[in-house]
Coordinates of C-alpha atoms (C1' of nucleotides) in Angstrom, one line a residue:
Chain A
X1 CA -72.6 8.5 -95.9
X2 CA -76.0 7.4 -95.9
X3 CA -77.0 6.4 -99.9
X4 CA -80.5 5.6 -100.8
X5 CA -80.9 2.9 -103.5
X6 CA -81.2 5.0 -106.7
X7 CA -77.9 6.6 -105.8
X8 CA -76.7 3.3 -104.9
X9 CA -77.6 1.9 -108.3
X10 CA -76.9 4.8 -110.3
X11 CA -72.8 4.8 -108.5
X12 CA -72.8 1.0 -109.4
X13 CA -73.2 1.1 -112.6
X14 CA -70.8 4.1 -113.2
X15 CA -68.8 1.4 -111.8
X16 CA -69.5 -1.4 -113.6
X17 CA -68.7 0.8 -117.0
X18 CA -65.5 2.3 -115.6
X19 CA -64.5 -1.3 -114.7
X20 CA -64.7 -2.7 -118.1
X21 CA -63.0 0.6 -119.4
X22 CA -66.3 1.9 -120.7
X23 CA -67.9 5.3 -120.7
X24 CA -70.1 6.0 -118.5
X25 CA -72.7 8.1 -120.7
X26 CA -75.5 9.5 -120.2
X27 CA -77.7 6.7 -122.7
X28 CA -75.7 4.0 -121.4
X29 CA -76.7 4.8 -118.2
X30 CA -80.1 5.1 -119.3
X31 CA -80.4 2.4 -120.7
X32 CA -78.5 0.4 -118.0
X33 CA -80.8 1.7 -114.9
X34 CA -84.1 1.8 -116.8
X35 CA -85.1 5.3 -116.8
X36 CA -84.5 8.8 -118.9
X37 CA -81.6 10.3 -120.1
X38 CA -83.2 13.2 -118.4
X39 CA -83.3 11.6 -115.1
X40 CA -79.4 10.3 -115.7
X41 CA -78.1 14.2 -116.1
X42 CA -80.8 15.0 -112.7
X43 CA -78.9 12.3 -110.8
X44 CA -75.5 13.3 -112.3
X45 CA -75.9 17.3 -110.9
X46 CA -77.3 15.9 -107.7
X47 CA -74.4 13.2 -107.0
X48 CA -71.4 15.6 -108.3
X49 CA -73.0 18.4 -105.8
X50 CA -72.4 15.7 -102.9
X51 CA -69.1 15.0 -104.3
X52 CA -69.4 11.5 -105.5
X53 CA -68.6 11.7 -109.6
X54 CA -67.0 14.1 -111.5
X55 CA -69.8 15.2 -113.7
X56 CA -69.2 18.1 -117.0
X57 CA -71.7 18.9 -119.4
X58 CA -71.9 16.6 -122.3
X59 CA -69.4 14.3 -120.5
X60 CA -69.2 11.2 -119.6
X61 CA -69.2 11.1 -116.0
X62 CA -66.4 9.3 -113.6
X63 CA -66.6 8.3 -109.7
X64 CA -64.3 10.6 -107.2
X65 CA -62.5 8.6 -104.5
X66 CA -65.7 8.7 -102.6
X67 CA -68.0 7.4 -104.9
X68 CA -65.6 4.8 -105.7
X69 CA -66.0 3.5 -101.9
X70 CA -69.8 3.8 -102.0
X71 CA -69.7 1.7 -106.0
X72 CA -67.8 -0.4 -103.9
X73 CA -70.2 -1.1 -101.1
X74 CA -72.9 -1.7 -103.4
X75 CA -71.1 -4.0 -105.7
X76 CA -70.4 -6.2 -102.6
X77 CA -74.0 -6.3 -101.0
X78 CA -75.0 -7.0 -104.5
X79 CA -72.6 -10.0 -105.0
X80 CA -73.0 -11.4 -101.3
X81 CA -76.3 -11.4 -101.6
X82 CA -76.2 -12.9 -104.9
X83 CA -73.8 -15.7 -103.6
X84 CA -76.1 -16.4 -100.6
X85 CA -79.2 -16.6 -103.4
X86 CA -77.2 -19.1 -105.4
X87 CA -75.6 -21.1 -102.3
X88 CA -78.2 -20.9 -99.6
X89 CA -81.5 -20.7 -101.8
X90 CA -80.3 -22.6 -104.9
X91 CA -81.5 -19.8 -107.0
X92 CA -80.1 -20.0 -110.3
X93 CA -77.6 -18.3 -112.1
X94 CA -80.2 -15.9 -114.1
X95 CA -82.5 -15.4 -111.2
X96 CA -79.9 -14.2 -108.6
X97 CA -78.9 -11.1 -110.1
X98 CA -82.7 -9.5 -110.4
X99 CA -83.4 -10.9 -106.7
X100 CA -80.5 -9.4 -105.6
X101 CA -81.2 -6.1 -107.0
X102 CA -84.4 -6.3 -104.9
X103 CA -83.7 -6.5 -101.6
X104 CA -80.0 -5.8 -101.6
X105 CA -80.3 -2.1 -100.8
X106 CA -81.4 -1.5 -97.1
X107 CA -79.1 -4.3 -95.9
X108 CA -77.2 -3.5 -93.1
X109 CA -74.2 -3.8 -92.3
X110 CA -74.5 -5.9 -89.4
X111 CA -76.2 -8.2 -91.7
X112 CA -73.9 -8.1 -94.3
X113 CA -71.1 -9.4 -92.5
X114 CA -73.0 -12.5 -90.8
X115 CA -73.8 -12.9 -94.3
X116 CA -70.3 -13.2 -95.4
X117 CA -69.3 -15.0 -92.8
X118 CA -72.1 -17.8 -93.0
X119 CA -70.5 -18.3 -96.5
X120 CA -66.9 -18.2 -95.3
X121 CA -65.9 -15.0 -96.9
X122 CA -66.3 -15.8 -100.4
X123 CA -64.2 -13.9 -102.8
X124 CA -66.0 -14.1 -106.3
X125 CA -70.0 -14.1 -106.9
X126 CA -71.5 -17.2 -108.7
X127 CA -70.9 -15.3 -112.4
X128 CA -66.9 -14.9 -111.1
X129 CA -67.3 -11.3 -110.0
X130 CA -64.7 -10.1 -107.2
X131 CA -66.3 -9.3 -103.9
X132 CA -65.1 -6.3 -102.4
X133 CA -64.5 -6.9 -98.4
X134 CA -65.9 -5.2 -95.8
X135 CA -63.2 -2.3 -96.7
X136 CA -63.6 -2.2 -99.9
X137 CA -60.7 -4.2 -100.8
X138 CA -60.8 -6.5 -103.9
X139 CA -59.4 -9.9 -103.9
X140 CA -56.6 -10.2 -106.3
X141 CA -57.8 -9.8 -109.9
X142 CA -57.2 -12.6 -112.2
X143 CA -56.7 -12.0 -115.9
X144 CA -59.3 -14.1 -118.3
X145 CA -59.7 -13.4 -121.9
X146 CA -63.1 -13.6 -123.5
X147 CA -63.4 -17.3 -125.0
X148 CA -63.8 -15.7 -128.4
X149 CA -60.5 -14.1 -128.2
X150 CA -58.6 -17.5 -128.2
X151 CA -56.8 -20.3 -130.6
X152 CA -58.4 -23.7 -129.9
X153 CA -57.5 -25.6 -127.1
X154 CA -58.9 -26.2 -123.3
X155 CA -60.3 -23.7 -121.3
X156 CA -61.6 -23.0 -118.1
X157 CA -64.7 -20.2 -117.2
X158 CA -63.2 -18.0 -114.7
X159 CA -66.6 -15.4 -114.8
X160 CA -69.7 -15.0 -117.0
X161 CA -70.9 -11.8 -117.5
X162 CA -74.7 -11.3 -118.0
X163 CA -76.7 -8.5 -116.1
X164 CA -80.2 -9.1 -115.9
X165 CA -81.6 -7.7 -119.6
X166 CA -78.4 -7.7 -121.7
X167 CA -78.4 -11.7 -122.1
X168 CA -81.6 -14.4 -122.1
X169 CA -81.0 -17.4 -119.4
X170 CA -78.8 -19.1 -121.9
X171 CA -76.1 -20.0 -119.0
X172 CA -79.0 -21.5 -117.1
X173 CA -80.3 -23.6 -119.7
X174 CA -76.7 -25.2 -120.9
X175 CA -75.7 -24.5 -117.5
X176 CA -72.3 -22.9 -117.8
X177 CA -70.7 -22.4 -114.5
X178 CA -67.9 -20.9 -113.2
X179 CA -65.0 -23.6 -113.1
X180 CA -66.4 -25.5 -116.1
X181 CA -63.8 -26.8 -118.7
X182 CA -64.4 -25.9 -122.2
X183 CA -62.5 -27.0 -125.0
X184 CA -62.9 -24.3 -127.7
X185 CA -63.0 -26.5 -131.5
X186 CA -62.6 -24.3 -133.7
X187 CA -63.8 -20.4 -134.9
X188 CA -66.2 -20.0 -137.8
X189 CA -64.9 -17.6 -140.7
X190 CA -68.2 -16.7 -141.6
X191 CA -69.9 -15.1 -138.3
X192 CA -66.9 -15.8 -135.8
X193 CA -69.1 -18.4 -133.6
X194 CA -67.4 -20.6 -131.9
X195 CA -67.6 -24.6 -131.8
X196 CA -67.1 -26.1 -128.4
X197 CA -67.4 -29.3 -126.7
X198 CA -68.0 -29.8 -122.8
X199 CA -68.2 -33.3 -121.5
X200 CA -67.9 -34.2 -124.4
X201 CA -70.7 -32.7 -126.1
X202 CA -70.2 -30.0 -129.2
X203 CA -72.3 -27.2 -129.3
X204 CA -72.0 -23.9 -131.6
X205 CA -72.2 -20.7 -129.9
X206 CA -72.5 -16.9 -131.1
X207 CA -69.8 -15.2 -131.2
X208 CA -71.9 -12.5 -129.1
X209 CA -71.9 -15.7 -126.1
X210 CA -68.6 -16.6 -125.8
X211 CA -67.2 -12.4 -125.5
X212 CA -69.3 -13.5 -122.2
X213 CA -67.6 -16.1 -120.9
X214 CA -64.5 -15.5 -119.8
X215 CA -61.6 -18.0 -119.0
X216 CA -58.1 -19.2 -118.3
X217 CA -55.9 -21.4 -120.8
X218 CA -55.6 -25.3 -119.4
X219 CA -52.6 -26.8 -119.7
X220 CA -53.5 -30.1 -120.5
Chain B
X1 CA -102.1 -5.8 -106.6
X2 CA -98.8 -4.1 -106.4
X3 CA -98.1 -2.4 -103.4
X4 CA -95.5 0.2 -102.0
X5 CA -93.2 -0.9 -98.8
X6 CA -95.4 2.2 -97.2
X7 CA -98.3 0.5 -97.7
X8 CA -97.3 -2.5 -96.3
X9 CA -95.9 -1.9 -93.5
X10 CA -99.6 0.8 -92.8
X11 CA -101.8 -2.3 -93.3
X12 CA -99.6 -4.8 -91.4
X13 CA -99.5 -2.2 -88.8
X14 CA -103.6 -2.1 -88.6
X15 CA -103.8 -5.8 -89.3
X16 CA -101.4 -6.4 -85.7
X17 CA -103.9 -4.1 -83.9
X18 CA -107.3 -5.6 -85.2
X19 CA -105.6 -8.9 -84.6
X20 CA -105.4 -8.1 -80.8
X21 CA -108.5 -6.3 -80.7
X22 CA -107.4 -3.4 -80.4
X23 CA -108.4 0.3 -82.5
X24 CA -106.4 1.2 -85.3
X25 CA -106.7 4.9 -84.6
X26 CA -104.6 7.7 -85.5
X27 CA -102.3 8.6 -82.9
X28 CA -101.3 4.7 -82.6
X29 CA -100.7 4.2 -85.9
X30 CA -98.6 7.4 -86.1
X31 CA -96.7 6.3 -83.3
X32 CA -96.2 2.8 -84.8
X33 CA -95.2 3.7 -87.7
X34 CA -93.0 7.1 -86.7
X35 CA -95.4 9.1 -89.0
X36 CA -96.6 12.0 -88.2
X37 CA -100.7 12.1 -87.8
X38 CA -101.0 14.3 -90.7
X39 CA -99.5 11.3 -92.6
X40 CA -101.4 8.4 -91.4
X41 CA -104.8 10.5 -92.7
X42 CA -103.1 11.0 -95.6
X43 CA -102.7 7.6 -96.0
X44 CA -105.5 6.5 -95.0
X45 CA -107.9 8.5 -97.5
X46 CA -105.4 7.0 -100.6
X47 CA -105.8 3.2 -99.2
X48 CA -109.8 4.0 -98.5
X49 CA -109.9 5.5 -102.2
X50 CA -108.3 1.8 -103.2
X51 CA -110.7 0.1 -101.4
X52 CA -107.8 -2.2 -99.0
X53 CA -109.8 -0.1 -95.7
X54 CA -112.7 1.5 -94.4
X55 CA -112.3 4.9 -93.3
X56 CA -114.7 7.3 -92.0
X57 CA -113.7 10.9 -90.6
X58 CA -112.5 10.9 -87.2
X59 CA -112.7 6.9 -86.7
X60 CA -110.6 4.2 -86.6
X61 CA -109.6 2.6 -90.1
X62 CA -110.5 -1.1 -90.3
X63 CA -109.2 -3.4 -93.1
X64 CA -111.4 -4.8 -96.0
X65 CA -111.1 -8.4 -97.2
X66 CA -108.7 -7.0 -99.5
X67 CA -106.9 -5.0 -97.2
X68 CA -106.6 -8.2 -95.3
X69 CA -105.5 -10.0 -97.8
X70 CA -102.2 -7.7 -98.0
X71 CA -101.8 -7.1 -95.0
X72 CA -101.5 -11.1 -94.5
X73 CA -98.9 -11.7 -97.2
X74 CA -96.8 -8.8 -95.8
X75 CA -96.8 -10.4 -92.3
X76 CA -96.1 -13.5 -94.4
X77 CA -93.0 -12.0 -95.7
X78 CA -91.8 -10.5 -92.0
X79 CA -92.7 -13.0 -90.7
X80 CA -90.5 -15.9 -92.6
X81 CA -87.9 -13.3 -92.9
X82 CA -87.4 -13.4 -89.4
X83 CA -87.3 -17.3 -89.2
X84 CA -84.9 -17.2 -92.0
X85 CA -82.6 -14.5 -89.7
X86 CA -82.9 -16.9 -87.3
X87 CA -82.6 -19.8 -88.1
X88 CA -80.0 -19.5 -90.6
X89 CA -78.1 -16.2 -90.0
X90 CA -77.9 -16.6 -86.3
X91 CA -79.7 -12.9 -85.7
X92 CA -80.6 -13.0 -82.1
X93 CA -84.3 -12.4 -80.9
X94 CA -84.0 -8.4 -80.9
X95 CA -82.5 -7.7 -84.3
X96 CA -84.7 -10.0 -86.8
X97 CA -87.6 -7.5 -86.3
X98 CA -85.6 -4.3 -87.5
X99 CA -83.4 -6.7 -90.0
X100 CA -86.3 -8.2 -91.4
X101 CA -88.6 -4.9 -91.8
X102 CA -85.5 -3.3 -94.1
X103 CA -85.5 -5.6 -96.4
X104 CA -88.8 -8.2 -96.7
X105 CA -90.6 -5.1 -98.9
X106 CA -89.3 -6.1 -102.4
X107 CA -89.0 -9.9 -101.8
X108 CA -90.4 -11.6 -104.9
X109 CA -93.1 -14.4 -104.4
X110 CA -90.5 -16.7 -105.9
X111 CA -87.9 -15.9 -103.7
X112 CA -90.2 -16.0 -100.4
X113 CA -91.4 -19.5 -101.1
X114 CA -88.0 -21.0 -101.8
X115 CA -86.9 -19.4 -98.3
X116 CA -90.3 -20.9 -96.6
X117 CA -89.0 -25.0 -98.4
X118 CA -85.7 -24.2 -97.2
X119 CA -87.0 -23.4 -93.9
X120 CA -89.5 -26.5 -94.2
X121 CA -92.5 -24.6 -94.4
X122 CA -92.5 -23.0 -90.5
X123 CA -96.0 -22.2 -88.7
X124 CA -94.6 -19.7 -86.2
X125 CA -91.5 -17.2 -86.5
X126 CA -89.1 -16.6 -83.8
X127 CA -91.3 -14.8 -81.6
X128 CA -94.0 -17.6 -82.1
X129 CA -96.4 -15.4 -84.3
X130 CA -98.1 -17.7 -86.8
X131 CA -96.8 -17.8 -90.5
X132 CA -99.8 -17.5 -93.3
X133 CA -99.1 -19.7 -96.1
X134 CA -99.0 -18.7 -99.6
X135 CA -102.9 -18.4 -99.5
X136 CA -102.9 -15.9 -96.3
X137 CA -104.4 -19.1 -94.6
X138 CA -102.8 -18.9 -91.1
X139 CA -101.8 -22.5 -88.7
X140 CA -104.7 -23.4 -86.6
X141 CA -105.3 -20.7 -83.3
X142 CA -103.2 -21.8 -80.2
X143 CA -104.8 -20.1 -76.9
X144 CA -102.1 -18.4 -75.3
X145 CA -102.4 -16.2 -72.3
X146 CA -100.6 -13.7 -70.5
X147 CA -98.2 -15.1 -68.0
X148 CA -99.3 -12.4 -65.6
X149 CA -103.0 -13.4 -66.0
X150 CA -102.3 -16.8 -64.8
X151 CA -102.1 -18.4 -60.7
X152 CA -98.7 -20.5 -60.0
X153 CA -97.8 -23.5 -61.6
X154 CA -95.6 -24.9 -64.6
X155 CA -95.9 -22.5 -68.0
X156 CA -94.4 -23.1 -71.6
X157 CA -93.8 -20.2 -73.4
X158 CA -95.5 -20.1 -77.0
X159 CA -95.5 -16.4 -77.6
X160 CA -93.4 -13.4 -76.8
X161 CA -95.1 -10.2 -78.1
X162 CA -92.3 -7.7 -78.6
X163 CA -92.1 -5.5 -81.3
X164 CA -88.7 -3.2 -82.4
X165 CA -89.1 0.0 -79.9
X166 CA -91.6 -0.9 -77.3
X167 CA -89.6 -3.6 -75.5
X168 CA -85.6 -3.4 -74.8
X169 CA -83.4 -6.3 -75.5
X170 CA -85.0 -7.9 -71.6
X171 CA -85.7 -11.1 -74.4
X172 CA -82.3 -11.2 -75.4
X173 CA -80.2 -10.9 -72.8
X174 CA -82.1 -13.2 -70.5
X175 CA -82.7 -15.6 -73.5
X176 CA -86.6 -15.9 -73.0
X177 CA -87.3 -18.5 -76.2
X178 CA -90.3 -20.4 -77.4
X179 CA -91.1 -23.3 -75.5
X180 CA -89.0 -22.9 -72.8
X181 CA -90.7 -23.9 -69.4
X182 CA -91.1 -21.2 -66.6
X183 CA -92.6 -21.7 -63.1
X184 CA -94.9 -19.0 -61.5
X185 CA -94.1 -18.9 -58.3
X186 CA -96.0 -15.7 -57.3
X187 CA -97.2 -13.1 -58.2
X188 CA -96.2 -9.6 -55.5
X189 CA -99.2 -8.0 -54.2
X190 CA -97.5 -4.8 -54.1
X191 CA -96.3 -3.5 -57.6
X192 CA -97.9 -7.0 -59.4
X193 CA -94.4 -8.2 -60.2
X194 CA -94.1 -11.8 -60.7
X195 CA -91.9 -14.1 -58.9
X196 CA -90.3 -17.1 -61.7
X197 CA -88.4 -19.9 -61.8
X198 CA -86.3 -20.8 -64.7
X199 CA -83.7 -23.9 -64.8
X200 CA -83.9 -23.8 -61.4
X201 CA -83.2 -19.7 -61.4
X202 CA -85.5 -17.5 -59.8
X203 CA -85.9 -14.0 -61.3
X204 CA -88.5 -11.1 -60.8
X205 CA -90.2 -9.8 -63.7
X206 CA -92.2 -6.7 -64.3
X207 CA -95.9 -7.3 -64.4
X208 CA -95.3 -5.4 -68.2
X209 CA -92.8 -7.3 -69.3
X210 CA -95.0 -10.6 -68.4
X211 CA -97.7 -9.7 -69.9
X212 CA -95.5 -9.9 -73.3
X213 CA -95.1 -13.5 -72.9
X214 CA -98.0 -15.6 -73.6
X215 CA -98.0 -18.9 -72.2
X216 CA -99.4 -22.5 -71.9
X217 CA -100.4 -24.1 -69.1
X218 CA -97.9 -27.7 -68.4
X219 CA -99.6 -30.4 -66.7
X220 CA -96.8 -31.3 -64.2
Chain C
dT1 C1' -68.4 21.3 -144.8
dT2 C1' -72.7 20.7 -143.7
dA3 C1' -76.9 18.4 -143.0
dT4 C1' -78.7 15.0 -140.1
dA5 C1' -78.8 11.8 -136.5
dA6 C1' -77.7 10.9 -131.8
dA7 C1' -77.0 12.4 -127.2
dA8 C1' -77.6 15.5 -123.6
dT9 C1' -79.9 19.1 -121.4
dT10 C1' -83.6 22.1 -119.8
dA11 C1' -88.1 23.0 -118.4
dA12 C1' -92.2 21.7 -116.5
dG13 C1' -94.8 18.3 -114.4
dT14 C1' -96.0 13.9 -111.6
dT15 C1' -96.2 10.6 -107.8
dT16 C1' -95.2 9.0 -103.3
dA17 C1' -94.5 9.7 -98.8
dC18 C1' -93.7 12.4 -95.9
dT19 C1' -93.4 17.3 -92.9
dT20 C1' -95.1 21.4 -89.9
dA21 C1' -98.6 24.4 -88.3
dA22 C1' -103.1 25.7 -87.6
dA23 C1' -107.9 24.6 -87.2
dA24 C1' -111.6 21.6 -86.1
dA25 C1' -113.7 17.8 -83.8
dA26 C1' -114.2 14.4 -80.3
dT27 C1' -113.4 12.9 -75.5
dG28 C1' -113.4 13.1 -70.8
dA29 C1' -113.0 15.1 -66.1
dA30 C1' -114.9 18.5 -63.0
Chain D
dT1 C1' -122.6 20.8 -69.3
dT2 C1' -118.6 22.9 -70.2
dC3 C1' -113.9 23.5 -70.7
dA4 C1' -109.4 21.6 -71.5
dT5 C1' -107.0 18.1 -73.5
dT6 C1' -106.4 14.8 -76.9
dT7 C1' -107.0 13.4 -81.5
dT8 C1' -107.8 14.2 -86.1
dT9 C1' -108.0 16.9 -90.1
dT10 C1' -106.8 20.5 -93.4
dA11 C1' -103.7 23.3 -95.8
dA12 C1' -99.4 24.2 -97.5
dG13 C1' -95.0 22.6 -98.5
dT14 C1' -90.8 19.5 -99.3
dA15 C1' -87.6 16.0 -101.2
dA16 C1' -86.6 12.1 -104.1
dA17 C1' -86.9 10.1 -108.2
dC18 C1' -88.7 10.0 -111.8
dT19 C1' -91.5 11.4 -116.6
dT20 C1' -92.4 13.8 -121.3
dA21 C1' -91.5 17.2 -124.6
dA22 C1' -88.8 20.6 -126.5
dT23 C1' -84.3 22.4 -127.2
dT24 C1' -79.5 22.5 -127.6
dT25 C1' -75.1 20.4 -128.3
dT26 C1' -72.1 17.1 -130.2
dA27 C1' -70.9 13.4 -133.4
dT28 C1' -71.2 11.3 -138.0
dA29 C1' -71.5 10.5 -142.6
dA30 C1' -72.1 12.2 -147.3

DNA sequence: TTATAAAATTAAGTTTACTTAAAAAATGAA
DNA sequence: TTCATTTTTTAAGTAAACTTAATTTTATAA
């Protein structure tokens, strides 16, 4: 099924939502892809007509089985591309995804697997995010909690999640990375942030921040 | 000046003819570019209208200095997409052409001159076309010629002229590279085939085919 | 419950990059 | 020079991916 990159983006996102156990809606989506809710419910009647979401009238709309395995695709040229960025180029963390997004839709196949092989068949992006492989498979998912969700103690960053508009470069600048041990001090009362110490610096972050980074208890 | 991948590839497609003297008319733009005629007028009065090249009814187009300058930057972008191909991904001669032209159109300035430090700031791609630098200033003019326009004797190989659909893979399979040293032997009177030598091999070649590789003559 | 705000849809229109088919102009061989 | 072929243009139309503006539907809060 040949997908052009609107579709491509517009079945990703539906993705990303239903991944997260989110609605897909028609502002969200909106809001998420950049154009009119108009254009969301134009794309919606054109993709359910080819079978790829379920799509009802004032309804959130959900992937079918074969939109699934195109969401799929796109997630992983998006990630391998965003790994190669980060690996190859030395992009940073907040440049790779918007790069990505640029020049990740006409990849080819052919491409796509030298590219995955000249990384040695990574299986997370540099933000932590699962890379499908070349049949859509996931590797196996891991279960991290948001760091605001946790009693003090030691941590490690399993993914950060940030897409493009929703967060500023704050994981470039304090360059938070994937693997990173945190040890979370203590929660504020007042507005929930959190103080942390890494290398054995403290810092205060927004509660907002850390429902981004997510991680795995140390058992130290 | 932003500019549509269409556009693009229509200038770079003028900017390779005028570059080998030859006319940018309709019919060889069409057929360039898999457009129909119909399209390339069409295109033609919008990019006149812009001011990027001169057009006049029933004439070949001809780039302006700003036309040029566009036209430059996109060959910049194929161009160092194709080393990068290369070089890094292993593509083989014949693919980096169609690889590159699917995705170099969105490739951010950023993104192109961290792929041009990684690849230590190359003159010539692959094929041994010269690379403009982020100021569309190209490497100094090497004098190739034609293999087939040349007498007997010792030949390095500093150009193969080949683009997606007008040659088959004969580069590829044989493994004809830049810099690799050939001996003319002869040249058949007959059907102006040409009689070579190659690590001691001896092959004939089609007076078409060695007219694509441009050469240098090696004091021996 | 009902007014109001939010979300979604409909309708109409736009731009880009094409297409086909027919007409007109230019070119080139006899 | 003229007639046929080639090339180019014109006209009309299409598909994708949007937009704005108005309308309808749904959700929410008093």
């Amino acid at each position: 099924m040949k997908t052009s990159p609107a579709v491509e983006k517009f079945l990703r996102s539906i993705y990303l939502l239903e991944v997260r156990n989110q609605k897909a809606s028609g502002i969200t989506l909106a809001s998420k892809l950049n154009i009119s809710p108009a254009a969301v419910t134009d794309m919606a009647i054109k993709l359910a007509n080819k079978g790829l979401i379920k799509y009802q009238k004032h309804q959130s709309v959900k992937l079918t089985t074969k939109g699934l395995k195109v969401a799929l695709n796109a997630s992983r040229k998006h990630r391998l591309w965003e790994t190669f960025l980060h690996k190859t180029l030395k992009l940073s963390l907040d440049e790779i995804h918007i790069e990505a997004e640029l020049i990740e839709s006409n990849t080819s196949t052919k491409l796509l697997n030298m590219m995955e092989e000249y990384l040695n068949f990574p299986e997370h992006d540099p933000h932590g995010d699962p890379i499908p492989d070349k049949n859509g498979i996931l590797p196996e998912k891991q279960k991290f909690t948001p760091l605001n969700e946790n009693i003090p103690g030691s941590y490690q960053i399993g993914r950060i999640h940030f897409e493009s508009n929703e967060i500023n470069d704050f994981f470039t600048e304090y360059e938070f990375k994937v693997g990173d041990i945190l040890e979370l001090v203590l929660i504020f009362k007042m507005d929930n942030a959190l103080l942390i110490k890494r290398n054995k610096v403290s810092m205060v972050i927004s509660n907002n921040i850390a429902s981004r980074i997510l991680v795995n208890k140390v058992i130290s």
